[in-house]
Amino acid sequence: MSERFLVTGGNRLEGEVAVGGAKNSVLKLMAAALLAEGTTTITNCPDILDVPLMADVLRGLGCEVELDGSIAQITTPAEPKYHADFGAVRQFRASVCVLGPLVARCRRAVVALPGGDAIGSRPLDMHQSGLRLLGAHTEIEHGCVVARADVLEGATIRLDFPSVGATENILMAAVLADGETVIDNAAREPEIVDLCNMLVQMGAQIRGAGTSTLTIEGVKKLVPITHRVIGDRIVAATWGIAAAMTTGDVRVTGVNPKHLSLVLDKLRAAGARVTYDPNGFRIVQPDRPRAVNFSTLPFPGFPTDLQPLAIGLASIADGTSMITENVFEARFRFVEEMIRLGADARTDGHHAVIRGIPQLSSAPVWSSDIRAGAGLVLAGLVADGTTEVHDVFHIDRGYPRFVEILTDLGGDIVRVGATSEPAQP
């Protein structure tokens, strides 16, 4: 039986928390190490489950990987293997990001269709169509994405949606293609900029990082380097929202606050006092939060990863909030668990209407993905009694030292082994 968290509500969060490297960046940077023969060193790696999983994927491709605290050293051979059909690939979504580098280095790739969070359909159509425009032949065979290319040639590629994963895979294939590639309607997330910065350090020629148009001039070879992962803006925002929900006072360091401008504006609208410094921000929530509307969009919009946390905040806010999900259709599964905790919520298509109540009520709940799990824990912090949060392995995939940090901030949370677990309704 999986472990669970016991969360007892009623405590105000106070203190300071340092955020490590971004989950949504480090895994792609590790995959980018496939592009250069030799040893690439990545620092500020977060202590999360997905990092050793990605290390296993890379080892299966012939790399030597050493993990030592926040440092990952990846030694890529002259001829990596191209077949990534093994168990670790199916455990997390980001494993698909080896597709682009393998096509670039090996001119072929076989990558098992990835697993990961249950947040809705995330097809690989744009990944495949972009690689096809670069000259690769791709198809789905026996549960794997199979790609082959005699040569890769630059092309103009317009994405139907600014998909982060598609942008990353096409970008990493294009850096070793012949000629110029233009990716139009590219994702603009800070994690994309981080990947571009690393690739440029390695010798790639990329213009437009952080804009909707990336221009890549292919080069013959990249070299291994040392690169530091940017701070995790989603983890940072989680602690900021936790402060707002518990009428707390929390300073978050290790992250660029400009990466969270809209999120912090929303917390200010909810009544929080928000102050910035070059290495983070501070949230002080003096009273019960006010209701605020949220609408998820690609960066620089409100992150879909924070939608469950926004629902948690709305559930105990003063007033009625509307949450609109524009990215992943299944993320509102989280609302069903919030209703178990007494939230006054209903969904209609991609909208959720939340009428805030002063306090939630404890109950057993189940996390369906990383952010839903964190959202349920935060909801438990503002519920009466003790809330049991099950399937917490999801949280371990995205949050380093989750229990320890919450405890240091004054939260009452305990991890226990589940010897007998009630069946999920």
Short mmCIF file of C-alpha atoms in Angstrom, two decimals:
data_model
loop_
_atom_site.label_atom_id
_atom_site.label_comp_id
_atom_site.label_asym_id
_atom_site.label_seq_id
_atom_site.Cartn_x
_atom_site.Cartn_y
_atom_site.Cartn_z
CA MET A 1 0.00 0.00 0.00
CA SER A 2 1.23 3.50 -0.77
CA GLU A 3 2.26 6.00 1.86
CA ARG A 4 -0.10 8.76 2.88
CA PHE A 5 0.06 12.12 4.63
CA LEU A 6 -1.88 13.00 7.76
CA VAL A 7 -2.51 16.75 7.69
CA THR A 8 -3.98 18.49 10.72
CA GLY A 9 -5.38 21.93 10.03
CA GLY A 10 -5.39 25.15 11.98
CA ASN A 11 -1.76 26.30 11.94
CA ARG A 12 -0.51 29.51 10.38
CA LEU A 13 2.55 29.07 8.15
CA GLU A 14 5.48 31.33 8.97
CA GLY A 15 9.15 31.39 8.04
CA GLU A 16 11.47 31.15 5.06
CA VAL A 17 11.88 28.45 2.44
CA ALA A 18 14.58 28.08 -0.22
CA VAL A 19 13.45 26.67 -3.56
CA GLY A 20 15.66 24.31 -5.58
CA GLY A 21 15.93 23.75 -9.30
CA ALA A 22 12.86 23.54 -11.51
CA LYS A 23 11.38 20.11 -12.18
CA ASN A 24 10.07 21.35 -15.52
CA SER A 25 13.60 22.35 -16.52
CA VAL A 26 16.06 19.86 -15.04
CA LEU A 27 14.67 16.81 -16.84
CA LYS A 28 14.94 18.52 -20.24
CA LEU A 29 18.47 19.71 -19.45
CA MET A 30 19.43 16.15 -18.58
CA ALA A 31 18.04 14.99 -21.92
CA ALA A 32 19.99 17.74 -23.71
CA ALA A 33 23.20 16.13 -22.44
CA LEU A 34 22.60 13.48 -25.14
CA LEU A 35 23.50 16.12 -27.74
CA ALA A 36 27.21 16.26 -26.84
CA GLU A 37 29.80 13.54 -26.37
CA GLY A 38 31.54 13.81 -22.99
CA THR A 39 30.53 14.84 -19.49
CA THR A 40 27.82 17.44 -18.93
CA THR A 41 27.33 18.70 -15.36
CA ILE A 42 23.99 20.07 -14.19
CA THR A 43 23.84 21.82 -10.82
CA ASN A 44 20.95 22.91 -8.58
CA CYS A 45 19.05 19.71 -9.37
CA PRO A 46 15.98 19.24 -7.16
CA ASP A 47 15.76 16.19 -4.89
CA ILE A 48 12.67 14.72 -6.53
CA LEU A 49 11.78 11.26 -7.75
CA ASP A 50 11.79 12.20 -11.44
CA VAL A 51 15.53 13.03 -11.48
CA PRO A 52 16.71 9.46 -10.76
CA LEU A 53 14.02 8.22 -13.15
CA MET A 54 15.50 10.37 -15.92
CA ALA A 55 18.95 9.14 -14.91
CA ASP A 56 17.70 5.58 -15.49
CA VAL A 57 16.40 6.55 -18.93
CA LEU A 58 19.78 8.02 -19.86
CA ARG A 59 21.67 5.00 -18.52
CA GLY A 60 19.52 2.81 -20.73
CA LEU A 61 20.71 4.91 -23.68
CA GLY A 62 24.34 4.23 -22.86
CA CYS A 63 25.15 7.23 -20.69
CA GLU A 64 26.95 7.10 -17.37
CA VAL A 65 25.04 9.16 -14.79
CA GLU A 66 26.21 10.12 -11.32
CA LEU A 67 23.84 11.87 -8.92
CA ASP A 68 25.41 13.55 -5.93
CA GLY A 69 23.09 15.80 -3.98
CA SER A 70 22.09 18.65 -6.26
CA ILE A 71 24.65 17.75 -8.95
CA ALA A 72 24.10 15.44 -11.92
CA GLN A 73 27.04 14.38 -14.07
CA ILE A 74 26.05 12.80 -17.38
CA THR A 75 28.71 11.22 -19.59
CA THR A 76 27.37 10.63 -23.09
CA PRO A 77 29.15 8.17 -25.39
CA ALA A 78 30.18 8.86 -28.97
CA GLU A 79 27.35 6.63 -30.15
CA PRO A 80 24.35 6.64 -27.78
CA LYS A 81 21.79 3.90 -28.01
CA TYR A 82 18.55 5.05 -29.60
CA HIS A 83 16.03 2.61 -28.11
CA ALA A 84 14.35 3.91 -24.94
CA ASP A 85 11.81 1.13 -24.47
CA PHE A 86 11.93 0.29 -20.78
CA GLY A 87 10.06 0.74 -17.54
CA ALA A 88 11.34 4.16 -16.45
CA VAL A 89 10.05 5.84 -19.63
CA ARG A 90 6.48 4.90 -18.82
CA GLN A 91 6.60 6.37 -15.31
CA PHE A 92 6.80 10.05 -16.15
CA ARG A 93 5.84 12.33 -19.00
CA ALA A 94 9.13 14.21 -19.39
CA SER A 95 10.87 11.05 -20.63
CA VAL A 96 9.57 11.87 -24.11
CA CYS A 97 12.05 14.77 -24.26
CA VAL A 98 14.81 12.33 -25.26
CA LEU A 99 13.09 12.01 -28.64
CA GLY A 100 14.51 15.21 -30.17
CA PRO A 101 18.10 14.71 -28.98
CA LEU A 102 18.14 11.08 -30.16
CA VAL A 103 16.91 12.02 -33.63
CA ALA A 104 19.57 14.75 -33.74
CA ARG A 105 22.48 12.55 -32.58
CA CYS A 106 21.52 9.10 -33.88
CA ARG A 107 19.17 10.00 -36.74
CA ARG A 108 16.77 7.49 -35.25
CA ALA A 109 14.81 7.02 -32.05
CA VAL A 110 12.46 4.50 -30.48
CA VAL A 111 10.84 5.93 -27.35
CA ALA A 112 8.07 4.23 -25.41
CA LEU A 113 4.96 6.34 -25.04
CA PRO A 114 5.38 8.07 -21.67
CA GLY A 115 3.24 7.92 -18.55
CA GLY A 116 2.94 10.58 -15.85
CA ASP A 117 0.13 12.63 -14.38
CA ALA A 118 -3.55 11.94 -15.07
CA ILE A 119 -4.48 15.42 -16.24
CA GLY A 120 -5.95 14.74 -19.64
CA SER A 121 -4.88 14.03 -23.19
CA ARG A 122 -1.39 15.22 -24.15
CA PRO A 123 -0.85 13.80 -27.64
CA LEU A 124 2.51 13.82 -29.42
CA ASP A 125 1.10 15.01 -32.75
CA MET A 126 2.98 18.33 -32.69
CA HIS A 127 6.23 16.63 -31.68
CA GLN A 128 5.93 14.26 -34.64
CA SER A 129 4.79 16.83 -37.20
CA GLY A 130 7.69 19.14 -36.27
CA LEU A 131 10.22 16.33 -36.66
CA ARG A 132 8.66 15.38 -39.99
CA LEU A 133 9.13 18.92 -41.26
CA LEU A 134 12.81 18.59 -40.33
CA GLY A 135 13.01 15.49 -42.52
CA ALA A 136 12.28 12.63 -40.11
CA HIS A 137 9.78 9.86 -40.68
CA THR A 138 7.78 9.19 -37.51
CA GLU A 139 5.01 6.82 -36.50
CA ILE A 140 3.61 4.98 -33.51
CA GLU A 141 4.58 1.31 -33.48
CA HIS A 142 3.91 -1.20 -30.70
CA GLY A 143 3.42 1.51 -28.08
CA CYS A 144 6.52 3.48 -29.09
CA VAL A 145 7.25 6.64 -31.04
CA VAL A 146 9.58 5.56 -33.84
CA ALA A 147 11.55 8.19 -35.78
CA ARG A 148 14.11 7.81 -38.57
CA ALA A 149 15.97 10.40 -40.61
CA ASP A 150 18.76 10.15 -43.20
CA VAL A 151 19.36 13.88 -42.80
CA LEU A 152 17.74 16.70 -40.84
CA GLU A 153 17.23 19.96 -42.68
CA GLY A 154 16.03 23.27 -41.30
CA ALA A 155 12.40 24.21 -41.82
CA THR A 156 9.76 26.70 -40.80
CA ILE A 157 7.48 25.09 -38.23
CA ARG A 158 4.34 26.72 -36.84
CA LEU A 159 2.87 25.06 -33.77
CA ASP A 160 -0.91 24.91 -33.46
CA PHE A 161 -0.49 25.57 -29.73
CA PRO A 162 2.58 26.81 -27.82
CA SER A 163 3.32 23.35 -26.47
CA VAL A 164 6.30 23.24 -24.12
CA GLY A 165 7.16 19.62 -24.91
CA ALA A 166 6.88 20.03 -28.68
CA THR A 167 8.95 23.21 -28.59
CA GLU A 168 11.67 21.42 -26.62
CA ASN A 169 11.85 18.34 -28.82
CA ILE A 170 11.86 20.29 -32.08
CA LEU A 171 14.43 22.73 -30.69
CA MET A 172 16.80 19.96 -29.59
CA ALA A 173 16.52 18.23 -32.97
CA ALA A 174 17.02 21.48 -34.90
CA VAL A 175 20.28 22.50 -33.21
CA LEU A 176 22.12 19.75 -35.13
CA ALA A 177 20.10 20.02 -38.37
CA ASP A 178 21.46 21.50 -41.61
CA GLY A 179 20.44 25.12 -42.16
CA GLU A 180 17.97 27.39 -40.40
CA THR A 181 14.89 26.33 -38.48
CA VAL A 182 12.17 28.75 -37.37
CA ILE A 183 9.69 27.63 -34.69
CA ASP A 184 6.70 29.96 -34.75
CA ASN A 185 4.18 30.08 -31.89
CA ALA A 186 6.87 28.54 -29.69
CA ALA A 187 6.39 28.18 -25.94
CA ARG A 188 7.80 31.09 -23.93
CA GLU A 189 8.12 29.52 -20.47
CA PRO A 190 11.21 30.35 -18.38
CA GLU A 191 12.13 26.66 -18.58
CA ILE A 192 12.35 26.97 -22.39
CA VAL A 193 14.70 29.95 -21.92
CA ASP A 194 16.77 27.87 -19.50
CA LEU A 195 17.10 25.10 -22.10
CA CYS A 196 18.03 27.63 -24.80
CA ASN A 197 20.69 29.14 -22.54
CA MET A 198 22.21 25.71 -21.91
CA LEU A 199 22.19 24.82 -25.62
CA VAL A 200 23.87 28.12 -26.50
CA GLN A 201 26.55 27.38 -23.90
CA MET A 202 27.05 24.05 -25.66
CA GLY A 203 27.61 25.83 -28.98
CA ALA A 204 24.12 26.04 -30.47
CA GLN A 205 23.01 29.14 -32.35
CA ILE A 206 19.58 30.19 -31.12
CA ARG A 207 17.80 33.54 -31.30
CA GLY A 208 14.51 34.62 -29.76
CA ALA A 209 14.51 32.71 -26.47
CA GLY A 210 11.58 33.93 -24.39
CA THR A 211 9.62 35.06 -27.46
CA SER A 212 7.10 33.22 -29.61
CA THR A 213 9.59 32.82 -32.48
CA LEU A 214 12.75 30.75 -32.10
CA THR A 215 15.35 30.84 -34.88
CA ILE A 216 17.94 28.07 -34.85
CA GLU A 217 20.97 27.88 -37.14
CA GLY A 218 22.12 24.28 -37.09
CA VAL A 219 25.69 23.43 -36.12
CA LYS A 220 27.74 20.28 -36.69
CA LYS A 221 28.63 19.56 -33.07
CA LEU A 222 27.90 20.58 -29.50
CA VAL A 223 30.23 20.34 -26.51
CA PRO A 224 29.52 19.36 -22.88
CA ILE A 225 29.33 22.16 -20.32
CA THR A 226 28.29 22.92 -16.72
CA HIS A 227 24.88 24.56 -16.27
CA ARG A 228 22.79 25.62 -13.25
CA VAL A 229 19.05 24.91 -13.27
CA ILE A 230 16.76 27.90 -12.71
CA GLY A 231 14.62 28.00 -9.56
CA ASP A 232 11.28 26.19 -9.56
CA ARG A 233 8.57 28.83 -9.99
CA ILE A 234 5.75 26.30 -9.45
CA VAL A 235 7.14 25.11 -6.12
CA ALA A 236 7.80 28.72 -5.12
CA ALA A 237 4.22 29.70 -5.95
CA THR A 238 2.92 26.72 -3.99
CA TRP A 239 4.52 28.05 -0.81
CA GLY A 240 3.23 31.54 -1.58
CA ILE A 241 -0.33 30.26 -2.00
CA ALA A 242 0.05 28.19 1.18
CA ALA A 243 0.92 31.39 3.04
CA ALA A 244 -2.18 33.11 1.64
CA MET A 245 -4.48 30.20 2.52
CA THR A 246 -3.27 29.98 6.13
CA THR A 247 -3.13 33.77 6.70
CA GLY A 248 0.58 33.26 7.05
CA ASP A 249 3.88 35.05 6.49
CA VAL A 250 6.36 33.20 4.24
CA ARG A 251 9.47 34.37 2.41
CA VAL A 252 10.49 32.29 -0.61
CA THR A 253 14.04 32.43 -2.00
CA GLY A 254 15.89 30.83 -4.89
CA VAL A 255 13.53 31.92 -7.66
CA ASN A 256 13.22 34.85 -10.04
CA PRO A 257 10.00 36.66 -8.99
CA LYS A 258 9.57 37.97 -12.55
CA HIS A 259 8.72 34.39 -13.54
CA LEU A 260 5.66 34.67 -11.24
CA SER A 261 4.45 38.20 -11.94
CA LEU A 262 0.84 37.24 -12.72
CA VAL A 263 0.61 34.73 -9.87
CA LEU A 264 1.87 37.27 -7.35
CA ASP A 265 -0.53 39.87 -8.75
CA LYS A 266 -3.39 37.43 -8.10
CA LEU A 267 -2.25 36.94 -4.50
CA ARG A 268 -2.11 40.69 -4.06
CA ALA A 269 -5.68 40.91 -5.40
CA ALA A 270 -6.64 38.30 -2.79
CA GLY A 271 -5.44 40.69 -0.08
CA ALA A 272 -1.87 39.55 0.46
CA ARG A 273 1.01 41.94 0.99
CA VAL A 274 3.57 40.96 -1.63
CA THR A 275 7.15 42.20 -1.59
CA TYR A 276 9.90 41.33 -4.06
CA ASP A 277 13.65 41.01 -3.90
CA PRO A 278 16.12 39.82 -6.59
CA ASN A 279 16.14 36.27 -5.19
CA GLY A 280 12.50 35.75 -4.29
CA PHE A 281 9.43 37.24 -2.66
CA ARG A 282 7.48 37.43 0.62
CA ILE A 283 3.75 36.81 1.12
CA VAL A 284 1.96 38.17 4.19
CA GLN A 285 -1.77 37.46 4.36
CA PRO A 286 -3.29 39.45 7.23
CA ASP A 287 -6.91 38.34 6.85
CA ARG A 288 -9.08 35.76 5.14
CA PRO A 289 -8.27 35.85 1.38
CA ARG A 290 -10.65 37.60 -0.99
CA ALA A 291 -12.15 35.72 -3.93
CA VAL A 292 -10.21 36.08 -7.20
CA ASN A 293 -10.88 34.68 -10.69
CA PHE A 294 -8.20 32.62 -12.41
CA SER A 295 -7.81 31.56 -16.05
CA THR A 296 -4.97 29.23 -17.04
CA LEU A 297 -2.95 30.02 -20.16
CA PRO A 298 0.55 29.34 -21.48
CA PHE A 299 3.28 31.59 -20.09
CA PRO A 300 3.10 34.49 -19.33
CA GLY A 301 -0.45 33.52 -18.35
CA PHE A 302 -1.47 31.80 -15.12
CA PRO A 303 0.17 28.33 -15.06
CA THR A 304 -2.08 25.31 -15.43
CA ASP A 305 0.17 23.58 -12.88
CA LEU A 306 -1.13 26.01 -10.26
CA GLN A 307 -4.80 25.54 -11.05
CA PRO A 308 -5.43 23.05 -8.19
CA LEU A 309 -3.72 25.45 -5.77
CA ALA A 310 -5.90 28.29 -7.04
CA ILE A 311 -8.99 26.16 -6.40
CA GLY A 312 -7.74 25.46 -2.89
CA LEU A 313 -7.34 29.18 -2.27
CA ALA A 314 -10.78 29.93 -3.72
CA SER A 315 -12.41 27.27 -1.55
CA ILE A 316 -11.75 29.24 1.64
CA ALA A 317 -11.82 32.76 0.17
CA ASP A 318 -14.43 35.39 0.99
CA GLY A 319 -16.72 35.42 -2.05
CA THR A 320 -17.18 33.46 -5.28
CA SER A 321 -14.37 32.65 -7.72
CA MET A 322 -14.44 31.32 -11.27
CA ILE A 323 -11.54 29.12 -12.37
CA THR A 324 -11.17 28.56 -16.13
CA GLU A 325 -8.93 25.74 -17.38
CA ASN A 326 -7.71 26.32 -20.94
CA VAL A 327 -4.81 23.83 -21.15
CA PHE A 328 -5.64 20.35 -19.74
CA GLU A 329 -9.22 19.10 -19.78
CA ALA A 330 -8.92 16.56 -16.93
CA ARG A 331 -7.46 18.85 -14.28
CA PHE A 332 -10.92 19.42 -12.77
CA ARG A 333 -10.85 15.88 -11.37
CA PHE A 334 -9.28 17.67 -8.41
CA VAL A 335 -12.61 19.41 -7.70
CA GLU A 336 -14.22 16.07 -6.80
CA GLU A 337 -11.67 15.59 -4.02
CA MET A 338 -12.15 19.16 -2.79
CA ILE A 339 -15.89 18.49 -2.50
CA ARG A 340 -15.02 15.62 -0.14
CA LEU A 341 -13.39 18.28 2.03
CA GLY A 342 -16.58 20.33 2.03
CA ALA A 343 -15.76 22.79 -0.74
CA ASP A 344 -18.76 24.47 -2.35
CA ALA A 345 -17.77 23.87 -5.96
CA ARG A 346 -19.30 22.91 -9.28
CA THR A 347 -17.86 22.48 -12.74
CA ASP A 348 -19.29 23.25 -16.17
CA GLY A 349 -17.06 22.33 -19.08
CA HIS A 350 -13.74 24.05 -18.56
CA HIS A 351 -15.08 26.34 -15.83
CA ALA A 352 -15.29 25.77 -12.08
CA VAL A 353 -17.29 28.02 -9.79
CA ILE A 354 -16.11 28.02 -6.18
CA ARG A 355 -18.05 29.68 -3.37
CA GLY A 356 -15.63 30.18 -0.52
CA ILE A 357 -16.43 28.94 2.99
CA PRO A 358 -14.60 29.88 6.21
CA GLN A 359 -13.22 26.38 6.85
CA LEU A 360 -13.04 23.02 5.10
CA SER A 361 -13.78 19.70 6.82
CA SER A 362 -11.28 16.84 7.03
CA ALA A 363 -11.74 13.65 4.99
CA PRO A 364 -9.74 10.96 3.17
CA VAL A 365 -8.73 12.23 -0.29
CA TRP A 366 -6.67 10.90 -3.22
CA SER A 367 -4.17 12.83 -5.31
CA SER A 368 -4.26 12.20 -9.07
CA ASP A 369 -1.15 14.18 -10.00
CA ILE A 370 1.69 16.20 -8.49
CA ARG A 371 -0.10 19.53 -8.16
CA ALA A 372 -3.44 18.02 -7.14
CA GLY A 373 -1.61 16.26 -4.32
CA ALA A 374 -0.03 19.50 -3.14
CA GLY A 375 -3.38 21.26 -3.42
CA LEU A 376 -5.06 18.64 -1.22
CA VAL A 377 -2.37 19.01 1.44
CA LEU A 378 -2.84 22.78 1.46
CA ALA A 379 -6.58 22.27 1.75
CA GLY A 380 -5.92 19.98 4.73
CA LEU A 381 -4.00 22.80 6.39
CA VAL A 382 -7.23 24.88 6.48
CA ALA A 383 -9.61 22.05 7.40
CA ASP A 384 -10.84 21.00 10.82
CA GLY A 385 -9.43 17.77 12.19
CA THR A 386 -6.97 15.53 10.30
CA THR A 387 -7.12 14.97 6.55
CA GLU A 388 -5.65 11.79 5.02
CA VAL A 389 -4.03 12.41 1.63
CA HIS A 390 -3.39 9.19 -0.29
CA ASP A 391 -1.18 8.43 -3.33
CA VAL A 392 1.43 10.93 -2.16
CA PHE A 393 4.09 9.42 -4.45
CA HIS A 394 2.81 11.98 -6.95
CA ILE A 395 3.92 14.80 -4.63
CA ASP A 396 7.37 13.24 -4.25
CA ARG A 397 7.80 13.55 -8.02
CA GLY A 398 7.66 17.33 -7.87
CA TYR A 399 8.38 18.63 -4.36
CA PRO A 400 11.70 18.11 -2.55
CA ARG A 401 11.47 17.66 1.25
CA PHE A 402 7.75 18.44 1.14
CA VAL A 403 6.89 17.25 4.66
CA GLU A 404 10.04 18.72 6.20
CA ILE A 405 9.49 22.15 4.67
CA LEU A 406 5.85 22.33 5.70
CA THR A 407 6.79 21.23 9.22
CA ASP A 408 9.52 23.88 9.41
CA LEU A 409 6.93 26.50 8.42
CA GLY A 410 4.63 25.39 11.22
CA GLY A 411 2.34 22.98 9.40
CA ASP A 412 1.16 19.78 11.09
CA ILE A 413 1.86 17.01 8.56
CA VAL A 414 3.12 13.45 9.04
CA ARG A 415 4.07 10.80 6.46
CA VAL A 416 2.90 7.32 7.39
CA GLY A 417 2.98 3.91 5.68
CA ALA A 418 -0.41 2.56 4.63
CA THR A 419 -0.82 -0.93 6.02
CA SER A 420 -4.57 -0.86 5.55
CA GLU A 421 -5.98 1.67 3.18
CA PRO A 422 -9.66 2.41 2.54
CA ALA A 423 -10.75 1.72 -1.00
CA GLN A 424 -11.09 4.78 -3.18
CA PRO A 425 -14.75 5.44 -4.02
#
